[in-house]
């Protein structure tokens, strides 16, 4: 496992912990999307956010 994938898993775990501690009914639905994207990126190695920024011209 690469360091980048481990970083994705760590950030997803921290977000999930924050969602749990805040309460599932009080957090905005967008946090679930971000957490899901990070878990997907950690599992597959394909980061949708990184691909989007590369298509926008960032390096």
mmCIF file with all atom_site columns, N, CA and C in Angstrom:
data_model
loop_
_atom_site.group_PDB
_atom_site.id
_atom_site.type_symbol
_atom_site.label_atom_id
_atom_site.label_alt_id
_atom_site.label_comp_id
_atom_site.label_asym_id
_atom_site.label_entity_id
_atom_site.label_seq_id
_atom_site.pdbx_PDB_ins_code
_atom_site.Cartn_x
_atom_site.Cartn_y
_atom_site.Cartn_z
_atom_site.occupancy
_atom_site.B_iso_or_equiv
_atom_site.pdbx_formal_charge
_atom_site.auth_seq_id
_atom_site.auth_comp_id
_atom_site.auth_asym_id
_atom_site.auth_atom_id
_atom_site.pdbx_PDB_model_num
ATOM 1   N N  . UNK A 1 1  ? 0.848   -1.176 0.000   1.00 0.00 ? 1  UNK A N  1
ATOM 2   C CA . UNK A 1 1  ? 0.000   0.000  0.000   1.00 0.00 ? 1  UNK A CA 1
ATOM 3   C C  . UNK A 1 1  ? 0.892   1.238  0.000   1.00 0.00 ? 1  UNK A C  1
ATOM 4   N N  . UNK A 1 2  ? 0.522   2.183  -0.827  1.00 0.00 ? 2  UNK A N  1
ATOM 5   C CA . UNK A 1 2  ? 1.327   3.394  -0.933  1.00 0.00 ? 2  UNK A CA 1
ATOM 6   C C  . UNK A 1 2  ? 0.932   4.391  0.150   1.00 0.00 ? 2  UNK A C  1
ATOM 7   N N  . UNK A 1 3  ? 1.791   5.368  0.340   1.00 0.00 ? 3  UNK A N  1
ATOM 8   C CA . UNK A 1 3  ? 1.531   6.398  1.341   1.00 0.00 ? 3  UNK A CA 1
ATOM 9   C C  . UNK A 1 3  ? 0.326   7.248  0.947   1.00 0.00 ? 3  UNK A C  1
ATOM 10  N N  . UNK A 1 4  ? 0.122   7.448  -0.339  1.00 0.00 ? 4  UNK A N  1
ATOM 11  C CA . UNK A 1 4  ? -1.011  8.247  -0.791  1.00 0.00 ? 4  UNK A CA 1
ATOM 12  C C  . UNK A 1 4  ? -2.328  7.540  -0.469  1.00 0.00 ? 4  UNK A C  1
ATOM 13  N N  . UNK A 1 5  ? -2.389  6.231  -0.692  1.00 0.00 ? 5  UNK A N  1
ATOM 14  C CA . UNK A 1 5  ? -3.603  5.485  -0.360  1.00 0.00 ? 5  UNK A CA 1
ATOM 15  C C  . UNK A 1 5  ? -3.857  5.495  1.143   1.00 0.00 ? 5  UNK A C  1
ATOM 16  N N  . UNK A 1 6  ? -2.805  5.359  1.923   1.00 0.00 ? 6  UNK A N  1
ATOM 17  C CA . UNK A 1 6  ? -2.969  5.383  3.378   1.00 0.00 ? 6  UNK A CA 1
ATOM 18  C C  . UNK A 1 6  ? -3.457  6.746  3.838   1.00 0.00 ? 6  UNK A C  1
ATOM 19  N N  . UNK A 1 7  ? -2.999  7.804  3.184   1.00 0.00 ? 7  UNK A N  1
ATOM 20  C CA . UNK A 1 7  ? -3.479  9.147  3.507   1.00 0.00 ? 7  UNK A CA 1
ATOM 21  C C  . UNK A 1 7  ? -4.976  9.276  3.217   1.00 0.00 ? 7  UNK A C  1
ATOM 22  N N  . UNK A 1 8  ? -5.423  8.726  2.096   1.00 0.00 ? 8  UNK A N  1
ATOM 23  C CA . UNK A 1 8  ? -6.845  8.752  1.771   1.00 0.00 ? 8  UNK A CA 1
ATOM 24  C C  . UNK A 1 8  ? -7.663  8.036  2.840   1.00 0.00 ? 8  UNK A C  1
ATOM 25  N N  . UNK A 1 9  ? -7.206  6.863  3.273   1.00 0.00 ? 9  UNK A N  1
ATOM 26  C CA . UNK A 1 9  ? -7.911  6.116  4.313   1.00 0.00 ? 9  UNK A CA 1
ATOM 27  C C  . UNK A 1 9  ? -7.922  6.865  5.640   1.00 0.00 ? 9  UNK A C  1
ATOM 28  N N  . UNK A 1 10 ? -6.807  7.511  5.971   1.00 0.00 ? 10 UNK A N  1
ATOM 29  C CA . UNK A 1 10 ? -6.720  8.244  7.236   1.00 0.00 ? 10 UNK A CA 1
ATOM 30  C C  . UNK A 1 10 ? -7.679  9.432  7.258   1.00 0.00 ? 10 UNK A C  1
ATOM 31  N N  . UNK A 1 11 ? -7.709  10.188 6.177   1.00 0.00 ? 11 UNK A N  1
ATOM 32  C CA . UNK A 1 11 ? -8.612  11.341 6.116   1.00 0.00 ? 11 UNK A CA 1
ATOM 33  C C  . UNK A 1 11 ? -10.067 10.869 6.126   1.00 0.00 ? 11 UNK A C  1
ATOM 34  N N  . UNK A 1 12 ? -10.372 9.774  5.435   1.00 0.00 ? 12 UNK A N  1
ATOM 35  C CA . UNK A 1 12 ? -11.737 9.239  5.443   1.00 0.00 ? 12 UNK A CA 1
ATOM 36  C C  . UNK A 1 12 ? -12.133 8.787  6.844   1.00 0.00 ? 12 UNK A C  1
ATOM 37  N N  . UNK A 1 13 ? -11.200 8.170  7.574   1.00 0.00 ? 13 UNK A N  1
ATOM 38  C CA . UNK A 1 13 ? -11.493 7.731  8.941   1.00 0.00 ? 13 UNK A CA 1
ATOM 39  C C  . UNK A 1 13 ? -11.718 8.919  9.864   1.00 0.00 ? 13 UNK A C  1
ATOM 40  N N  . UNK A 1 14 ? -10.945 9.971  9.703   1.00 0.00 ? 14 UNK A N  1
ATOM 41  C CA . UNK A 1 14 ? -11.138 11.161 10.522  1.00 0.00 ? 14 UNK A CA 1
ATOM 42  C C  . UNK A 1 14 ? -12.477 11.830 10.228  1.00 0.00 ? 14 UNK A C  1
ATOM 43  N N  . UNK A 1 15 ? -12.852 11.905 8.952   1.00 0.00 ? 15 UNK A N  1
ATOM 44  C CA . UNK A 1 15 ? -14.153 12.463 8.595   1.00 0.00 ? 15 UNK A CA 1
ATOM 45  C C  . UNK A 1 15 ? -15.289 11.599 9.142   1.00 0.00 ? 15 UNK A C  1
ATOM 46  N N  . UNK A 1 16 ? -15.151 10.279 9.028   1.00 0.00 ? 16 UNK A N  1
ATOM 47  C CA . UNK A 1 16 ? -16.190 9.390  9.545   1.00 0.00 ? 16 UNK A CA 1
ATOM 48  C C  . UNK A 1 16 ? -16.296 9.511  11.065  1.00 0.00 ? 16 UNK A C  1
ATOM 49  N N  . UNK A 1 17 ? -15.171 9.665  11.736  1.00 0.00 ? 17 UNK A N  1
ATOM 50  C CA . UNK A 1 17 ? -15.207 9.872  13.185  1.00 0.00 ? 17 UNK A CA 1
ATOM 51  C C  . UNK A 1 17 ? -15.897 11.172 13.551  1.00 0.00 ? 17 UNK A C  1
ATOM 52  N N  . UNK A 1 18 ? -15.645 12.224 12.784  1.00 0.00 ? 18 UNK A N  1
ATOM 53  C CA . UNK A 1 18 ? -16.310 13.499 13.023  1.00 0.00 ? 18 UNK A CA 1
ATOM 54  C C  . UNK A 1 18 ? -17.805 13.425 12.767  1.00 0.00 ? 18 UNK A C  1
ATOM 55  N N  . UNK A 1 19 ? -18.186 12.696 11.728  1.00 0.00 ? 19 UNK A N  1
ATOM 56  C CA . UNK A 1 19 ? -19.609 12.509 11.445  1.00 0.00 ? 19 UNK A CA 1
ATOM 57  C C  . UNK A 1 19 ? -20.272 11.741 12.575  1.00 0.00 ? 19 UNK A C  1
ATOM 58  N N  . UNK A 1 20 ? -19.608 10.704 13.062  1.00 0.00 ? 20 UNK A N  1
ATOM 59  C CA . UNK A 1 20 ? -20.153 9.898  14.151  1.00 0.00 ? 20 UNK A CA 1
ATOM 60  C C  . UNK A 1 20 ? -20.306 10.726 15.430  1.00 0.00 ? 20 UNK A C  1
ATOM 61  N N  . UNK A 1 21 ? -19.289 11.506 15.756  1.00 0.00 ? 21 UNK A N  1
ATOM 62  C CA . UNK A 1 21 ? -19.336 12.284 16.986  1.00 0.00 ? 21 UNK A CA 1
ATOM 63  C C  . UNK A 1 21 ? -20.335 13.441 16.910  1.00 0.00 ? 21 UNK A C  1
ATOM 64  N N  . UNK A 1 22 ? -20.555 13.975 15.710  1.00 0.00 ? 22 UNK A N  1
ATOM 65  C CA . UNK A 1 22 ? -21.502 15.076 15.560  1.00 0.00 ? 22 UNK A CA 1
ATOM 66  C C  . UNK A 1 22 ? -22.944 14.596 15.511  1.00 0.00 ? 22 UNK A C  1
ATOM 67  N N  . UNK A 1 23 ? -23.127 13.384 15.089  1.00 0.00 ? 23 UNK A N  1
ATOM 68  C CA . UNK A 1 23 ? -24.471 12.836 14.932  1.00 0.00 ? 23 UNK A CA 1
ATOM 69  C C  . UNK A 1 23 ? -24.830 12.748 13.467  1.00 0.00 ? 23 UNK A C  1
ATOM 70  N N  . UNK A 1 24 ? -25.378 11.619 13.072  1.00 0.00 ? 24 UNK A N  1
ATOM 71  C CA . UNK A 1 24 ? -25.669 11.389 11.657  1.00 0.00 ? 24 UNK A CA 1
ATOM 72  C C  . UNK A 1 24 ? -26.751 12.332 11.125  1.00 0.00 ? 24 UNK A C  1
ATOM 73  N N  . UNK A 1 25 ? -27.637 12.802 11.979  1.00 0.00 ? 25 UNK A N  1
ATOM 74  C CA . UNK A 1 25 ? -28.733 13.659 11.534  1.00 0.00 ? 25 UNK A CA 1
ATOM 75  C C  . UNK A 1 25 ? -28.327 15.127 11.414  1.00 0.00 ? 25 UNK A C  1
ATOM 76  N N  . UNK A 1 26 ? -27.203 15.513 12.026  1.00 0.00 ? 26 UNK A N  1
ATOM 77  C CA . UNK A 1 26 ? -26.850 16.930 12.060  1.00 0.00 ? 26 UNK A CA 1
ATOM 78  C C  . UNK A 1 26 ? -25.842 17.338 10.994  1.00 0.00 ? 26 UNK A C  1
ATOM 79  N N  . UNK A 1 27 ? -25.094 16.401 10.439  1.00 0.00 ? 27 UNK A N  1
ATOM 80  C CA . UNK A 1 27 ? -24.077 16.771 9.460   1.00 0.00 ? 27 UNK A CA 1
ATOM 81  C C  . UNK A 1 27 ? -24.700 16.873 8.067   1.00 0.00 ? 27 UNK A C  1
ATOM 82  N N  . UNK A 1 28 ? -24.074 17.656 7.215   1.00 0.00 ? 28 UNK A N  1
ATOM 83  C CA . UNK A 1 28 ? -24.559 17.860 5.859   1.00 0.00 ? 28 UNK A CA 1
ATOM 84  C C  . UNK A 1 28 ? -24.250 16.627 5.017   1.00 0.00 ? 28 UNK A C  1
ATOM 85  N N  . UNK A 1 29 ? -25.075 16.359 4.026   1.00 0.00 ? 29 UNK A N  1
ATOM 86  C CA . UNK A 1 29 ? -24.913 15.167 3.208   1.00 0.00 ? 29 UNK A CA 1
ATOM 87  C C  . UNK A 1 29 ? -23.631 15.180 2.391   1.00 0.00 ? 29 UNK A C  1
ATOM 88  N N  . UNK A 1 30 ? -23.071 16.354 2.136   1.00 0.00 ? 30 UNK A N  1
ATOM 89  C CA . UNK A 1 30 ? -21.860 16.449 1.335   1.00 0.00 ? 30 UNK A CA 1
ATOM 90  C C  . UNK A 1 30 ? -20.669 15.769 2.020   1.00 0.00 ? 30 UNK A C  1
ATOM 91  N N  . UNK A 1 31 ? -20.655 15.740 3.334   1.00 0.00 ? 31 UNK A N  1
ATOM 92  C CA . UNK A 1 31 ? -19.563 15.057 4.036   1.00 0.00 ? 31 UNK A CA 1
ATOM 93  C C  . UNK A 1 31 ? -19.564 13.558 3.761   1.00 0.00 ? 31 UNK A C  1
ATOM 94  N N  . UNK A 1 32 ? -20.746 12.983 3.546   1.00 0.00 ? 32 UNK A N  1
ATOM 95  C CA . UNK A 1 32 ? -20.811 11.568 3.198   1.00 0.00 ? 32 UNK A CA 1
ATOM 96  C C  . UNK A 1 32 ? -20.222 11.320 1.815   1.00 0.00 ? 32 UNK A C  1
ATOM 97  N N  . UNK A 1 33 ? -20.444 12.244 0.890   1.00 0.00 ? 33 UNK A N  1
ATOM 98  C CA . UNK A 1 33 ? -19.908 12.107 -0.467  1.00 0.00 ? 33 UNK A CA 1
ATOM 99  C C  . UNK A 1 33 ? -18.381 12.165 -0.439  1.00 0.00 ? 33 UNK A C  1
ATOM 100 N N  . UNK A 1 34 ? -17.839 13.123 0.295   1.00 0.00 ? 34 UNK A N  1
ATOM 101 C CA . UNK A 1 34 ? -16.385 13.269 0.389   1.00 0.00 ? 34 UNK A CA 1
ATOM 102 C C  . UNK A 1 34 ? -15.762 12.032 1.038   1.00 0.00 ? 34 UNK A C  1
ATOM 103 N N  . UNK A 1 35 ? -16.374 11.540 2.097   1.00 0.00 ? 35 UNK A N  1
ATOM 104 C CA . UNK A 1 35 ? -15.857 10.340 2.763   1.00 0.00 ? 35 UNK A CA 1
ATOM 105 C C  . UNK A 1 35 ? -15.897 9.144  1.823   1.00 0.00 ? 35 UNK A C  1
ATOM 106 N N  . UNK A 1 36 ? -16.976 9.005  1.090   1.00 0.00 ? 36 UNK A N  1
ATOM 107 C CA . UNK A 1 36 ? -17.079 7.909  0.125   1.00 0.00 ? 36 UNK A CA 1
ATOM 108 C C  . UNK A 1 36 ? -16.049 8.004  -0.986  1.00 0.00 ? 36 UNK A C  1
ATOM 109 N N  . UNK A 1 37 ? -15.808 9.217  -1.470  1.00 0.00 ? 37 UNK A N  1
ATOM 110 C CA . UNK A 1 37 ? -14.788 9.403  -2.507  1.00 0.00 ? 37 UNK A CA 1
ATOM 111 C C  . UNK A 1 37 ? -13.398 9.043  -1.997  1.00 0.00 ? 37 UNK A C  1
ATOM 112 N N  . UNK A 1 38 ? -13.107 9.398  -0.748  1.00 0.00 ? 38 UNK A N  1
ATOM 113 C CA . UNK A 1 38 ? -11.790 9.079  -0.192  1.00 0.00 ? 38 UNK A CA 1
ATOM 114 C C  . UNK A 1 38 ? -11.618 7.578  0.027   1.00 0.00 ? 38 UNK A C  1
ATOM 115 N N  . UNK A 1 39 ? -12.662 6.894  0.458   1.00 0.00 ? 39 UNK A N  1
ATOM 116 C CA . UNK A 1 39 ? -12.589 5.432  0.609   1.00 0.00 ? 39 UNK A CA 1
ATOM 117 C C  . UNK A 1 39 ? -12.407 4.782  -0.760  1.00 0.00 ? 39 UNK A C  1
ATOM 118 N N  . UNK A 1 40 ? -13.120 5.274  -1.760  1.00 0.00 ? 40 UNK A N  1
ATOM 119 C CA . UNK A 1 40 ? -12.961 4.766  -3.127  1.00 0.00 ? 40 UNK A CA 1
ATOM 120 C C  . UNK A 1 40 ? -11.533 4.983  -3.628  1.00 0.00 ? 40 UNK A C  1
ATOM 121 N N  . UNK A 1 41 ? -10.982 6.167  -3.362  1.00 0.00 ? 41 UNK A N  1
ATOM 122 C CA . UNK A 1 41 ? -9.617  6.475  -3.804  1.00 0.00 ? 41 UNK A CA 1
ATOM 123 C C  . UNK A 1 41 ? -8.600  5.588  -3.087  1.00 0.00 ? 41 UNK A C  1
ATOM 124 N N  . UNK A 1 42 ? -8.804  5.351  -1.815  1.00 0.00 ? 42 UNK A N  1
ATOM 125 C CA . UNK A 1 42 ? -7.878  4.492  -1.079  1.00 0.00 ? 42 UNK A CA 1
ATOM 126 C C  . UNK A 1 42 ? -7.953  3.043  -1.520  1.00 0.00 ? 42 UNK A C  1
ATOM 127 N N  . UNK A 1 43 ? -9.133  2.597  -1.886  1.00 0.00 ? 43 UNK A N  1
ATOM 128 C CA . UNK A 1 43 ? -9.313  1.204  -2.289  1.00 0.00 ? 43 UNK A CA 1
ATOM 129 C C  . UNK A 1 43 ? -8.781  0.947  -3.694  1.00 0.00 ? 43 UNK A C  1
ATOM 130 N N  . UNK A 1 44 ? -9.120  1.814  -4.630  1.00 0.00 ? 44 UNK A N  1
ATOM 131 C CA . UNK A 1 44 ? -8.771  1.566  -6.029  1.00 0.00 ? 44 UNK A CA 1
ATOM 132 C C  . UNK A 1 44 ? -7.492  2.259  -6.479  1.00 0.00 ? 44 UNK A C  1
ATOM 133 N N  . UNK A 1 45 ? -7.106  3.318  -5.792  1.00 0.00 ? 45 UNK A N  1
ATOM 134 C CA . UNK A 1 45 ? -5.946  4.086  -6.230  1.00 0.00 ? 45 UNK A CA 1
ATOM 135 C C  . UNK A 1 45 ? -6.298  5.154  -7.240  1.00 0.00 ? 45 UNK A C  1
ATOM 136 N N  . UNK A 1 46 ? -7.584  5.295  -7.551  1.00 0.00 ? 46 UNK A N  1
ATOM 137 C CA . UNK A 1 46 ? -8.059  6.307  -8.496  1.00 0.00 ? 46 UNK A CA 1
ATOM 138 C C  . UNK A 1 46 ? -8.760  7.388  -7.687  1.00 0.00 ? 46 UNK A C  1
ATOM 139 N N  . UNK A 1 47 ? -8.223  8.600  -7.712  1.00 0.00 ? 47 UNK A N  1
ATOM 140 C CA . UNK A 1 47 ? -8.795  9.689  -6.927  1.00 0.00 ? 47 UNK A CA 1
ATOM 141 C C  . UNK A 1 47 ? -9.606  10.608 -7.851  1.00 0.00 ? 47 UNK A C  1
ATOM 142 N N  . UNK A 1 48 ? -10.940 10.620 -7.706  1.00 0.00 ? 48 UNK A N  1
ATOM 143 C CA . UNK A 1 48 ? -11.758 11.462 -8.580  1.00 0.00 ? 48 UNK A CA 1
ATOM 144 C C  . UNK A 1 48 ? -11.443 12.953 -8.442  1.00 0.00 ? 48 UNK A C  1
ATOM 145 N N  . UNK A 1 49 ? -11.161 13.412 -7.235  1.00 0.00 ? 49 UNK A N  1
ATOM 146 C CA . UNK A 1 49 ? -10.837 14.825 -7.034  1.00 0.00 ? 49 UNK A CA 1
ATOM 147 C C  . UNK A 1 49 ? -9.541  15.217 -7.720  1.00 0.00 ? 49 UNK A C  1
ATOM 148 N N  . UNK A 1 50 ? -8.546  14.356 -7.636  1.00 0.00 ? 50 UNK A N  1
ATOM 149 C CA . UNK A 1 50 ? -7.267  14.613 -8.292  1.00 0.00 ? 50 UNK A CA 1
ATOM 150 C C  . UNK A 1 50 ? -7.423  14.632 -9.809  1.00 0.00 ? 50 UNK A C  1
ATOM 151 N N  . UNK A 1 51 ? -8.220  13.728 -10.329 1.00 0.00 ? 51 UNK A N  1
ATOM 152 C CA . UNK A 1 51 ? -8.457  13.702 -11.774 1.00 0.00 ? 51 UNK A CA 1
ATOM 153 C C  . UNK A 1 51 ? -9.176  14.967 -12.232 1.00 0.00 ? 51 UNK A C  1
ATOM 154 N N  . UNK A 1 52 ? -10.119 15.447 -11.443 1.00 0.00 ? 52 UNK A N  1
ATOM 155 C CA . UNK A 1 52 ? -10.838 16.670 -11.783 1.00 0.00 ? 52 UNK A CA 1
ATOM 156 C C  . UNK A 1 52 ? -9.888  17.866 -11.839 1.00 0.00 ? 52 UNK A C  1
ATOM 157 N N  . UNK A 1 53 ? -9.036  18.000 -10.833 1.00 0.00 ? 53 UNK A N  1
ATOM 158 C CA . UNK A 1 53 ? -8.095  19.124 -10.815 1.00 0.00 ? 53 UNK A CA 1
ATOM 159 C C  . UNK A 1 53 ? -7.085  19.044 -11.949 1.00 0.00 ? 53 UNK A C  1
ATOM 160 N N  . UNK A 1 54 ? -6.669  17.823 -12.323 1.00 0.00 ? 54 UNK A N  1
ATOM 161 C CA . UNK A 1 54 ? -5.758  17.691 -13.455 1.00 0.00 ? 54 UNK A CA 1
ATOM 162 C C  . UNK A 1 54 ? -6.426  18.100 -14.758 1.00 0.00 ? 54 UNK A C  1
ATOM 163 N N  . UNK A 1 55 ? -7.714  17.774 -14.909 1.00 0.00 ? 55 UNK A N  1
ATOM 164 C CA . UNK A 1 55 ? -8.435  18.172 -16.127 1.00 0.00 ? 55 UNK A CA 1
ATOM 165 C C  . UNK A 1 55 ? -8.654  19.679 -16.181 1.00 0.00 ? 55 UNK A C  1
ATOM 166 N N  . UNK A 1 56 ? -8.693  20.322 -15.011 1.00 0.00 ? 56 UNK A N  1
ATOM 167 C CA . UNK A 1 56 ? -8.839  21.769 -14.971 1.00 0.00 ? 56 UNK A CA 1
ATOM 168 C C  . UNK A 1 56 ? -7.521  22.495 -15.238 1.00 0.00 ? 56 UNK A C  1
ATOM 169 N N  . UNK A 1 57 ? -6.419  21.752 -15.319 1.00 0.00 ? 57 UNK A N  1
ATOM 170 C CA . UNK A 1 57 ? -5.152  22.356 -15.664 1.00 0.00 ? 57 UNK A CA 1
ATOM 171 C C  . UNK A 1 57 ? -4.152  22.483 -14.545 1.00 0.00 ? 57 UNK A C  1
ATOM 172 N N  . UNK A 1 58 ? -4.499  22.024 -13.363 1.00 0.00 ? 58 UNK A N  1
ATOM 173 C CA . UNK A 1 58 ? -3.553  22.054 -12.251 1.00 0.00 ? 58 UNK A CA 1
ATOM 174 C C  . UNK A 1 58 ? -2.607  20.867 -12.338 1.00 0.00 ? 58 UNK A C  1
ATOM 175 N N  . UNK A 1 59 ? -1.392  21.046 -11.856 1.00 0.00 ? 59 UNK A N  1
ATOM 176 C CA . UNK A 1 59 ? -0.418  19.948 -11.913 1.00 0.00 ? 59 UNK A CA 1
ATOM 177 C C  . UNK A 1 59 ? -0.126  19.397 -10.567 1.00 0.00 ? 59 UNK A C  1
#
